[in-house]
GROMACS .gro file of N, CA and C in nm:
model
  468
    1LYS      N    1   3.019   5.351  -6.383
    1LYS     CA    2   2.967   5.518  -6.518
    1LYS      C    3   2.872   5.551  -6.510
    2LYS      N    4   2.762   5.449  -6.540
    2LYS     CA    5   2.659   5.470  -6.626
    2LYS      C    6   2.548   5.506  -6.502
    3ALA      N    7   2.548   5.500  -6.351
    3ALA     CA    8   2.457   5.571  -6.266
    3ALA      C    9   2.518   5.659  -6.251
    4GLU      N   10   2.593   5.727  -6.324
    4GLU     CA   11   2.663   5.864  -6.287
    4GLU      C   12   2.610   5.943  -6.372
    5GLU      N   13   2.603   5.884  -6.540
    5GLU     CA   14   2.576   5.922  -6.658
    5GLU      C   15   2.415   5.979  -6.583
    6VAL      N   16   2.306   5.918  -6.538
    6VAL     CA   17   2.223   5.848  -6.541
    6VAL      C   18   2.125   5.992  -6.423
    7PHE      N   19   2.234   6.001  -6.328
    7PHE     CA   20   2.202   6.107  -6.247
    7PHE      C   21   2.219   6.221  -6.285
    8ALA      N   22   2.359   6.259  -6.369
    8ALA     CA   23   2.390   6.399  -6.455
    8ALA      C   24   2.251   6.385  -6.485
    9SER      N   25   2.209   6.310  -6.632
    9SER     CA   26   2.070   6.362  -6.686
    9SER      C   27   1.948   6.396  -6.629
   10VAL      N   28   1.904   6.273  -6.489
   10VAL     CA   29   1.814   6.367  -6.441
   10VAL      C   30   1.855   6.504  -6.317
   11ARG      N   31   1.967   6.495  -6.333
   11ARG     CA   32   1.986   6.611  -6.233
   11ARG      C   33   1.963   6.729  -6.332
   12ILE      N   34   1.981   6.730  -6.465
   12ILE     CA   35   1.955   6.809  -6.619
   12ILE      C   36   1.833   6.869  -6.615
   13TYR      N   37   1.778   6.735  -6.627
   13TYR     CA   38   1.616   6.751  -6.660
   13TYR      C   39   1.548   6.842  -6.524
   14ILE      N   40   1.574   6.801  -6.394
   14ILE     CA   41   1.528   6.886  -6.245
   14ILE      C   42   1.582   7.051  -6.251
   15GLU      N   43   1.698   7.087  -6.326
   15GLU     CA   44   1.719   7.163  -6.341
   15GLU      C   45   1.645   7.240  -6.435
   16LYS      N   46   1.634   7.194  -6.553
   16LYS     CA   47   1.529   7.260  -6.689
   16LYS      C   48   1.401   7.280  -6.653
   17LYS      N   49   1.355   7.237  -6.554
   17LYS     CA   50   1.236   7.195  -6.550
   17LYS      C   51   1.158   7.279  -6.406
   18GLY      N   52   1.271   7.265  -6.288
   18GLY     CA   53   1.249   7.328  -6.151
   18GLY      C   54   1.248   7.246  -6.109
   19ARG      N   55   1.198   7.259  -5.991
   19ARG     CA   56   1.190   7.197  -5.862
   19ARG      C   57   1.074   7.129  -5.866
   20PRO      N   58   1.129   6.982  -5.889
   20PRO     CA   59   0.935   6.891  -5.833
   20PRO      C   60   0.832   6.966  -5.732
   21PHE      N   61   0.725   6.931  -5.736
   21PHE     CA   62   0.627   6.967  -5.673
   21PHE      C   63   0.602   6.827  -5.590
   22ASN      N   64   0.582   6.818  -5.500
   22ASN     CA   65   0.518   6.652  -5.456
   22ASN      C   66   0.399   6.696  -5.372
   23TYR      N   67   0.350   6.795  -5.343
   23TYR     CA   68   0.229   6.808  -5.328
   23TYR      C   69   0.140   6.754  -5.233
   24LEU      N   70   0.280   6.750  -5.118
   24LEU     CA   71   0.272   6.728  -4.909
   24LEU      C   72   0.276   6.870  -4.879
   25LYS      N   73   0.217   6.895  -4.771
   25LYS     CA   74   0.202   6.990  -4.718
   25LYS      C   75   0.373   7.027  -4.693
   26SER      N   76   0.412   7.189  -4.672
   26SER     CA   77   0.497   7.185  -4.577
   26SER      C   78   0.555   7.159  -4.426
   27GLU      N   79   0.607   7.162  -4.377
   27GLU     CA   80   0.666   7.102  -4.212
   27GLU      C   81   0.553   7.269  -4.169
   28LYS      N   82   0.622   7.373  -4.212
   28LYS     CA   83   0.544   7.506  -4.174
   28LYS      C   84   0.380   7.518  -4.175
   29GLU      N   85   0.304   7.450  -4.302
   29GLU     CA   86   0.211   7.424  -4.314
   29GLU      C   87   0.190   7.344  -4.170
   30LEU      N   88   0.195   7.193  -4.190
   30LEU     CA   89   0.163   7.096  -4.080
   30LEU      C   90   0.187   7.169  -3.958
   31ALA      N   91   0.268   7.242  -3.940
   31ALA     CA   92   0.299   7.313  -3.719
   31ALA      C   93   0.196   7.413  -3.796
   32ALA      N   94   0.160   7.512  -3.872
   32ALA     CA   95   0.036   7.619  -3.917
   32ALA      C   96  -0.127   7.536  -3.866
   33GLU      N   97  -0.126   7.372  -3.957
   33GLU     CA   98  -0.258   7.346  -3.873
   33GLU      C   99  -0.249   7.300  -3.727
   34ARG      N  100  -0.183   7.168  -3.686
   34ARG     CA  101  -0.174   7.158  -3.588
   34ARG      C  102  -0.203   7.267  -3.464
   35LYS      N  103  -0.145   7.364  -3.489
   35LYS     CA  104  -0.130   7.487  -3.379
   35LYS      C  105  -0.289   7.539  -3.396
   36LEU      N  106  -0.355   7.554  -3.494
   36LEU     CA  107  -0.491   7.610  -3.533
   36LEU      C  108  -0.533   7.525  -3.468
   37LEU      N  109  -0.568   7.404  -3.480
   37LEU     CA  110  -0.618   7.268  -3.455
   37LEU      C  111  -0.629   7.264  -3.278
   38LEU      N  112  -0.532   7.303  -3.209
   38LEU     CA  113  -0.482   7.292  -3.085
   38LEU      C  114  -0.590   7.399  -2.970
   39GLU      N  115  -0.562   7.490  -3.092
   39GLU     CA  116  -0.650   7.664  -3.068
   39GLU      C  117  -0.755   7.607  -3.019
   40GLN      N  118  -0.818   7.599  -3.159
   40GLN     CA  119  -0.929   7.558  -3.129
   40GLN      C  120  -0.980   7.438  -3.044
   41VAL      N  121  -0.898   7.302  -2.978
   41VAL     CA  122  -0.977   7.231  -2.878
   41VAL      C  123  -0.942   7.331  -2.772
   42GLU      N  124  -0.864   7.349  -2.715
   42GLU     CA  125  -0.847   7.454  -2.651
   42GLU      C  126  -0.968   7.527  -2.619
   43LYS      N  127  -0.983   7.657  -2.705
   43LYS     CA  128  -1.121   7.697  -2.664
   43LYS      C  129  -1.259   7.618  -2.657
   44THR      N  130  -1.246   7.488  -2.735
   44THR     CA  131  -1.377   7.459  -2.722
   44THR      C  132  -1.384   7.356  -2.523
   45MET      N  133  -1.274   7.327  -2.533
   45MET     CA  134  -1.187   7.277  -2.373
   45MET      C  135  -1.265   7.414  -2.276
   46LYS      N  136  -1.257   7.561  -2.291
   46LYS     CA  137  -1.254   7.643  -2.248
   46LYS      C  138  -1.423   7.679  -2.227
   47GLN      N  139  -1.503   7.658  -2.377
   47GLN     CA  140  -1.663   7.655  -2.356
   47GLN      C  141  -1.710   7.562  -2.308
   48ARG      N  142  -1.662   7.445  -2.262
   48ARG     CA  143  -1.730   7.319  -2.213
   48ARG      C  144  -1.692   7.318  -2.040
   49GLU      N  145  -1.595   7.391  -2.019
   49GLU     CA  146  -1.601   7.405  -1.889
   49GLU      C  147  -1.658   7.508  -1.856
   50ALA      N  148  -1.674   7.662  -1.894
   50ALA     CA  149  -1.718   7.742  -1.822
   50ALA      C  150  -1.858   7.746  -1.792
   51GLU      N  151  -1.913   7.628  -1.921
   51GLU     CA  152  -2.122   7.562  -1.921
   51GLU      C  153  -2.080   7.472  -1.790
   52GLY      N  154  -1.968   7.401  -1.804
   52GLY     CA  155  -1.991   7.300  -1.685
   52GLY      C  156  -1.984   7.382  -1.587
   53LEU      N  157  -1.901   7.498  -1.518
   53LEU     CA  158  -1.913   7.554  -1.407
   53LEU      C  159  -2.048   7.628  -1.393
   54GLU      N  160  -2.111   7.690  -1.525
   54GLU     CA  161  -2.194   7.764  -1.450
   54GLU      C  162  -2.268   7.701  -1.453
   55LEU      N  163  -2.346   7.507  -1.507
   55LEU     CA  164  -2.428   7.409  -1.474
   55LEU      C  165  -2.411   7.386  -1.339
   56GLN      N  166  -2.282   7.377  -1.314
   56GLN     CA  167  -2.270   7.339  -1.154
   56GLN      C  168  -2.285   7.417  -1.080
   57GLU      N  169  -2.301   7.573  -1.103
   57GLU     CA  170  -2.360   7.682  -1.010
   57GLU      C  171  -2.479   7.695  -1.015
   58LYS      N  172  -2.530   7.654  -1.086
   58LYS     CA  173  -2.673   7.619  -1.104
   58LYS      C  174  -2.717   7.536  -1.010
   59PHE      N  175  -2.696   7.393  -1.044
   59PHE     CA  176  -2.690   7.314  -0.963
   59PHE      C  177  -2.660   7.314  -0.832
   60GLU      N  178  -2.561   7.395  -0.770
   60GLU     CA  179  -2.564   7.409  -0.673
   60GLU      C  180  -2.693   7.529  -0.561
   61GLU      N  181  -2.717   7.622  -0.684
   61GLU     CA  182  -2.804   7.730  -0.621
   61GLU      C  183  -2.939   7.686  -0.580
   62GLU      N  184  -2.957   7.541  -0.693
   62GLU     CA  185  -3.103   7.531  -0.663
   62GLU      C  186  -3.101   7.439  -0.580
   63ALA      N  187  -2.979   7.312  -0.477
   63ALA     CA  188  -2.952   7.248  -0.415
   63ALA      C  189  -2.981   7.368  -0.299
   64ARG      N  190  -2.948   7.497  -0.257
   64ARG     CA  191  -2.930   7.590  -0.154
   64ARG      C  192  -3.079   7.625  -0.167
   65GLU      N  193  -3.111   7.647  -0.255
   65GLU     CA  194  -3.293   7.710  -0.225
   65GLU      C  195  -3.371   7.563  -0.201
   66ARG      N  196  -3.317   7.451  -0.211
   66ARG     CA  197  -3.382   7.306  -0.219
   66ARG      C  198  -3.426   7.269  -0.031
   67ARG      N  199  -3.304   7.283   0.008
   67ARG     CA  200  -3.210   7.307   0.158
   67ARG      C  201  -3.284   7.417   0.232
   68ARG      N  202  -3.272   7.507   0.160
   68ARG     CA  203  -3.337   7.664   0.230
   68ARG      C  204  -3.498   7.664   0.268
   69LEU      N  205  -3.597   7.599   0.169
   69LEU     CA  206  -3.764   7.570   0.208
   69LEU      C  207  -3.765   7.416   0.244
   70ASP      N  208  -3.662   7.359   0.281
   70ASP     CA  209  -3.655   7.190   0.368
   70ASP      C  210  -3.632   7.294   0.501
   71ASP      N  211  -3.528   7.368   0.487
   71ASP     CA  212  -3.531   7.389   0.643
   71ASP      C  213  -3.639   7.520   0.685
   72GLU      N  214  -3.736   7.588   0.648
   72GLU     CA  215  -3.825   7.657   0.700
   72GLU      C  216  -3.911   7.592   0.632
   73ALA      N  217  -3.969   7.504   0.609
   73ALA     CA  218  -4.077   7.394   0.616
   73ALA      C  219  -4.051   7.291   0.739
   74ARG      N  220  -3.890   7.251   0.782
   74ARG     CA  221  -3.898   7.212   0.897
   74ARG      C  222  -3.896   7.304   1.037
   75LEU      N  223  -3.865   7.446   0.996
   75LEU     CA  224  -3.881   7.514   1.180
   75LEU      C  225  -3.993   7.572   1.181
   76ARG      N  226  -4.104   7.537   1.054
   76ARG     CA  227  -4.224   7.569   1.070
   76ARG      C  228  -4.341   7.490   1.154
   77GLU      N  229  -4.239   7.353   1.109
   77GLU     CA  230  -4.289   7.218   1.211
   77GLU      C  231  -4.305   7.202   1.363
   78ILE      N  232  -4.162   7.241   1.336
   78ILE     CA  233  -4.099   7.242   1.485
   78ILE      C  234  -4.145   7.374   1.586
   79GLN      N  235  -4.221   7.489   1.515
   79GLN     CA  236  -4.292   7.573   1.610
   79GLN      C  237  -4.428   7.520   1.595
   80GLU      N  238  -4.494   7.440   1.513
   80GLU     CA  239  -4.619   7.406   1.547
   80GLU      C  240  -4.630   7.331   1.704
   81HIS      N  241  -4.482   7.211   1.674
   81HIS     CA  242  -4.556   7.110   1.744
   81HIS      C  243  -4.516   7.199   1.871
   82GLU      N  244  -4.370   7.267   1.897
   82GLU     CA  245  -4.428   7.316   2.031
   82GLU      C  246  -4.512   7.419   2.042
   83ARG      N  247  -4.585   7.499   1.977
   83ARG     CA  248  -4.708   7.545   2.022
   83ARG      C  249  -4.812   7.459   2.048
   84ARG      N  250  -4.840   7.349   1.982
   84ARG     CA  251  -4.903   7.242   2.074
   84ARG      C  252  -4.877   7.165   2.174
   85GLN      N  253  -4.756   7.140   2.209
   85GLN     CA  254  -4.713   7.116   2.325
   85GLN      C  255  -4.727   7.211   2.445
   86LEU      N  256  -4.712   7.314   2.407
   86LEU     CA  257  -4.677   7.451   2.476
   86LEU      C  258  -4.880   7.480   2.571
   87LEU      N  259  -4.937   7.453   2.475
   87LEU     CA  260  -5.061   7.431   2.479
   87LEU      C  261  -5.149   7.312   2.553
   88ALA      N  262  -5.096   7.200   2.542
   88ALA     CA  263  -5.089   7.073   2.649
   88ALA      C  264  -5.032   7.127   2.752
   89LEU      N  265  -4.948   7.141   2.770
   89LEU     CA  266  -4.919   7.168   2.864
   89LEU      C  267  -4.952   7.273   2.985
   90SER      N  268  -4.975   7.384   2.904
   90SER     CA  269  -5.058   7.492   2.949
   90SER      C  270  -5.156   7.432   3.030
   91LEU      N  271  -5.254   7.362   3.006
   91LEU     CA  272  -5.376   7.381   3.074
   91LEU      C  273  -5.405   7.346   3.243
   92PRO      N  274  -5.316   7.206   3.263
   92PRO     CA  275  -5.291   7.185   3.379
   92PRO      C  276  -5.255   7.326   3.472
   93LEU      N  277  -5.132   7.389   3.366
   93LEU     CA  278  -5.106   7.515   3.500
   93LEU      C  279  -5.215   7.642   3.518
   94ARG      N  280  -5.265   7.621   3.391
   94ARG     CA  281  -5.381   7.732   3.325
   94ARG      C  282  -5.460   7.692   3.499
   95SER      N  283  -5.574   7.561   3.513
   95SER     CA  284  -5.649   7.558   3.595
   95SER      C  285  -5.585   7.615   3.707
   96TYR      N  286  -5.482   7.557   3.799
   96TYR     CA  287  -5.385   7.633   3.917
   96TYR      C  288  -5.399   7.783   3.881
   97LEU      N  289  -5.319   7.824   3.803
   97LEU     CA  290  -5.334   7.978   3.811
   97LEU      C  291  -5.501   8.023   3.824
   98MET      N  292  -5.592   8.005   3.756
   98MET     CA  293  -5.721   8.034   3.763
   98MET      C  294  -5.831   7.997   3.898
   99GLN      N  295  -5.777   7.917   3.996
   99GLN     CA  296  -5.855   7.886   4.072
   99GLN      C  297  -5.781   7.974   4.204
  100TYR      N  298  -5.610   7.945   4.191
  100TYR     CA  299  -5.519   7.979   4.312
  100TYR      C  300  -5.478   8.135   4.309
  101ILE      N  301  -5.427   8.190   4.170
  101ILE     CA  302  -5.343   8.301   4.159
  101ILE      C  303  -5.430   8.426   4.110
  102VAL      N  304  -5.509   8.393   4.047
  102VAL     CA  305  -5.603   8.486   3.954
  102VAL      C  306  -5.672   8.613   4.076
  103PRO      N  307  -5.779   8.522   4.151
  103PRO     CA  308  -5.852   8.560   4.273
  103PRO      C  309  -5.736   8.679   4.334
  104THR      N  310  -5.612   8.646   4.438
  104THR     CA  311  -5.543   8.692   4.437
  104THR      C  312  -5.537   8.778   4.413
  105LEU      N  313  -5.465   8.818   4.315
  105LEU     CA  314  -5.376   8.870   4.196
  105LEU      C  315  -5.513   8.978   4.184
  106THR      N  316  -5.647   8.945   4.148
  106THR     CA  317  -5.721   9.061   4.155
  106THR      C  318  -5.767   9.146   4.200
  107GLU      N  319  -5.771   9.078   4.325
  107GLU     CA  320  -5.827   9.167   4.429
  107GLU      C  321  -5.695   9.284   4.469
  108GLY      N  322  -5.577   9.249   4.444
  108GLY     CA  323  -5.463   9.298   4.492
  108GLY      C  324  -5.436   9.445   4.406
  109LEU      N  325  -5.469   9.431   4.270
  109LEU     CA  326  -5.462   9.516   4.141
  109LEU      C  327  -5.690   9.600   4.154
  110ILE      N  328  -5.722   9.569   4.250
  110ILE     CA  329  -5.869   9.643   4.255
  110ILE      C  330  -5.811   9.690   4.395
  111GLU      N  331  -5.767   9.669   4.497
  111GLU     CA  332  -5.699   9.727   4.619
  111GLU      C  333  -5.676   9.875   4.541
  112LEU      N  334  -5.503   9.846   4.453
  112LEU     CA  335  -5.404   9.873   4.435
  112LEU      C  336  -5.528  10.076   4.340
  113CYS      N  337  -5.601  10.020   4.322
  113CYS     CA  338  -5.705  10.115   4.228
  113CYS      C  339  -5.742  10.180   4.312
  114GLN      N  340  -5.793  10.153   4.423
  114GLN     CA  341  -5.834  10.222   4.469
  114GLN      C  342  -5.801  10.333   4.630
  115ILE      N  343  -5.702  10.233   4.655
  115ILE     CA  344  -5.642  10.327   4.757
  115ILE      C  345  -5.465  10.427   4.657
  116MET      N  346  -5.462  10.409   4.580
  116MET     CA  347  -5.339  10.474   4.452
  116MET      C  348  -5.259  10.544   4.556
  117PRO      N  349  -5.140  10.442   4.612
  117PRO     CA  350  -5.036  10.460   4.676
  117PRO      C  351  -4.947  10.490   4.587
  118ASP      N  352  -4.817  10.563   4.625
  118ASP     CA  353  -4.732  10.635   4.588
  118ASP      C  354  -4.625  10.552   4.548
  119ASP      N  355  -4.597  10.441   4.569
  119ASP     CA  356  -4.519  10.361   4.484
  119ASP      C  357  -4.660  10.178   4.473
  120PRO      N  358  -4.705  10.166   4.353
  120PRO     CA  359  -4.775  10.124   4.399
  120PRO      C  360  -4.711   9.942   4.336
  121ILE      N  361  -4.623   9.940   4.263
  121ILE     CA  362  -4.576   9.781   4.279
  121ILE      C  363  -4.540   9.749   4.412
  122ASP      N  364  -4.488   9.846   4.522
  122ASP     CA  365  -4.395   9.799   4.600
  122ASP      C  366  -4.564   9.737   4.714
  123HIS      N  367  -4.639   9.832   4.689
  123HIS     CA  368  -4.730   9.830   4.752
  123HIS      C  369  -4.862   9.671   4.710
  124LEU      N  370  -4.843   9.649   4.574
  124LEU     CA  371  -4.893   9.520   4.536
  124LEU      C  372  -4.824   9.394   4.582
  125ALA      N  373  -4.718   9.379   4.590
  125ALA     CA  374  -4.605   9.307   4.638
  125ALA      C  375  -4.568   9.283   4.798
  126GLU      N  376  -4.633   9.349   4.872
  126GLU     CA  377  -4.686   9.366   5.010
  126GLU      C  378  -4.787   9.317   5.034
  127PHE      N  379  -4.873   9.371   4.966
  127PHE     CA  380  -5.041   9.295   4.965
  127PHE      C  381  -5.051   9.109   4.960
  128LEU      N  382  -4.939   9.049   4.797
  128LEU     CA  383  -4.927   8.921   4.785
  128LEU      C  384  -4.904   8.826   4.924
  129PHE      N  385  -4.754   8.947   4.954
  129PHE     CA  386  -4.700   8.851   5.101
  129PHE      C  387  -4.778   8.825   5.182
  130SER      N  388  -4.894   8.915   5.205
  130SER     CA  389  -4.971   8.966   5.328
  130SER      C  390  -5.093   8.830   5.282
  131LYS      N  391  -5.113   8.790   5.167
  131LYS     CA  392  -5.201   8.672   5.131
  131LYS      C  393  -5.113   8.575   5.152
  132ALA      N  394  -5.008   8.573   5.121
  132ALA     CA  395  -4.947   8.422   5.125
  132ALA      C  396  -4.913   8.387   5.281
  133GLY      N  397  -4.881   8.544   5.323
  133GLY     CA  398  -4.867   8.442   5.498
  133GLY      C  399  -5.027   8.357   5.487
  134ALA      N  400  -5.101   8.425   5.467
  134ALA     CA  401  -5.233   8.369   5.537
  134ALA      C  402  -5.318   8.224   5.489
  135LEU      N  403  -5.235   8.226   5.333
  135LEU     CA  404  -5.293   8.157   5.254
  135LEU      C  405  -5.190   7.983   5.329
  136GLU      N  406  -5.091   7.989   5.361
  136GLU     CA  407  -5.001   7.859   5.428
  136GLU      C  408  -5.030   7.818   5.514
  137GLY      N  409  -5.141   7.770   5.526
  137GLY     CA  410  -5.138   7.705   5.651
  137GLY      C  411  -5.334   7.596   5.561
  138ASP      N  412  -5.350   7.699   5.433
  138ASP     CA  413  -5.449   7.539   5.355
  138ASP      C  414  -5.381   7.480   5.335
  139PRO      N  415  -5.425   7.342   5.334
  139PRO     CA  416  -5.402   7.211   5.263
  139PRO      C  417  -5.390   7.254   5.107
  140ASN      N  418  -5.496   7.308   5.093
  140ASN     CA  419  -5.539   7.303   4.912
  140ASN      C  420  -5.458   7.339   4.797
  141VAL      N  421  -5.390   7.496   4.821
  141VAL     CA  422  -5.267   7.539   4.786
  141VAL      C  423  -5.140   7.534   4.855
  142ASP      N  424  -5.082   7.425   4.773
  142ASP     CA  425  -4.965   7.396   4.771
  142ASP      C  426  -4.904   7.391   4.681
  143PRO      N  427  -4.801   7.495   4.657
  143PRO     CA  428  -4.742   7.497   4.490
  143PRO      C  429  -4.667   7.381   4.424
  144ALA      N  430  -4.581   7.404   4.566
  144ALA     CA  431  -4.450   7.278   4.550
  144ALA      C  432  -4.560   7.146   4.544
  145THR      N  433  -4.649   7.102   4.597
  145THR     CA  434  -4.720   6.955   4.562
  145THR      C  435  -4.766   6.959   4.396
  146PHE      N  436  -4.863   7.083   4.371
  146PHE     CA  437  -4.900   7.128   4.220
  146PHE      C  438  -4.762   7.092   4.125
  147MET      N  439  -4.630   7.162   4.153
  147MET     CA  440  -4.541   7.197   4.054
  147MET      C  441  -4.479   7.003   4.048
  148SER      N  442  -4.454   6.913   4.171
  148SER     CA  443  -4.408   6.776   4.099
  148SER      C  444  -4.516   6.721   4.049
  149ALA      N  445  -4.635   6.745   4.094
  149ALA     CA  446  -4.767   6.665   3.971
  149ALA      C  447  -4.735   6.721   3.865
  150PHE      N  448  -4.685   6.849   3.835
  150PHE     CA  449  -4.742   6.925   3.673
  150PHE      C  450  -4.565   6.913   3.654
  151THR      N  451  -4.484   6.875   3.676
  151THR     CA  452  -4.355   6.840   3.637
  151THR      C  453  -4.383   6.669   3.602
  152ALA      N  454  -4.406   6.580   3.667
  152ALA     CA  455  -4.462   6.445   3.670
  152ALA      C  456  -4.498   6.397   3.531
  153GLN      N  457  -4.645   6.449   3.516
  153GLN     CA  458  -4.707   6.466   3.425
  153GLN      C  459  -4.652   6.520   3.331
  154GLN      N  460  -4.541   6.644   3.301
  154GLN     CA  461  -4.506   6.678   3.147
  154GLN      C  462  -4.393   6.552   3.096
  155HIS      N  463  -4.365   6.475   3.133
  155HIS     CA  464  -4.282   6.374   3.153
  155HIS      C  465  -4.328   6.268   3.100
  156ASN      N  466  -4.435   6.218   3.123
  156ASN     CA  467  -4.515   6.112   3.103
  156ASN      C  468  -4.560   6.100   2.944
   0.00000   0.00000   0.00000
């Protein structure tokens, strides 16, 4: 019975002074703090993710710009190489044209200006065909031999 008496006296004391305060946070306060902490963590994660996306987009944009500049430089280099190669390959062709084609074509254009035919293109074509027929027997004027030598020189 002694335990029951002690329990009763403690209960009377507690009821007289009010409920005891244990200085710990209640379940509601703990839940509210956890919820607030989670919201802050999520907000921070979203900010970092947004910053990461912005940084990634900036990095990708810089990479695209570098690639574009590299492509432009490579294209300029290719164009310069092609120009030099065309110039080097055109020298033998130019000498052939200056020796065999230009004099005949100039003669035909002069005749065209003197005669002034109704159809100048047809007249010039007939003139060139007649000159080609006259030169067929000339061993110095062999376009096939020249072109075969020209293509062999290109491959070397």
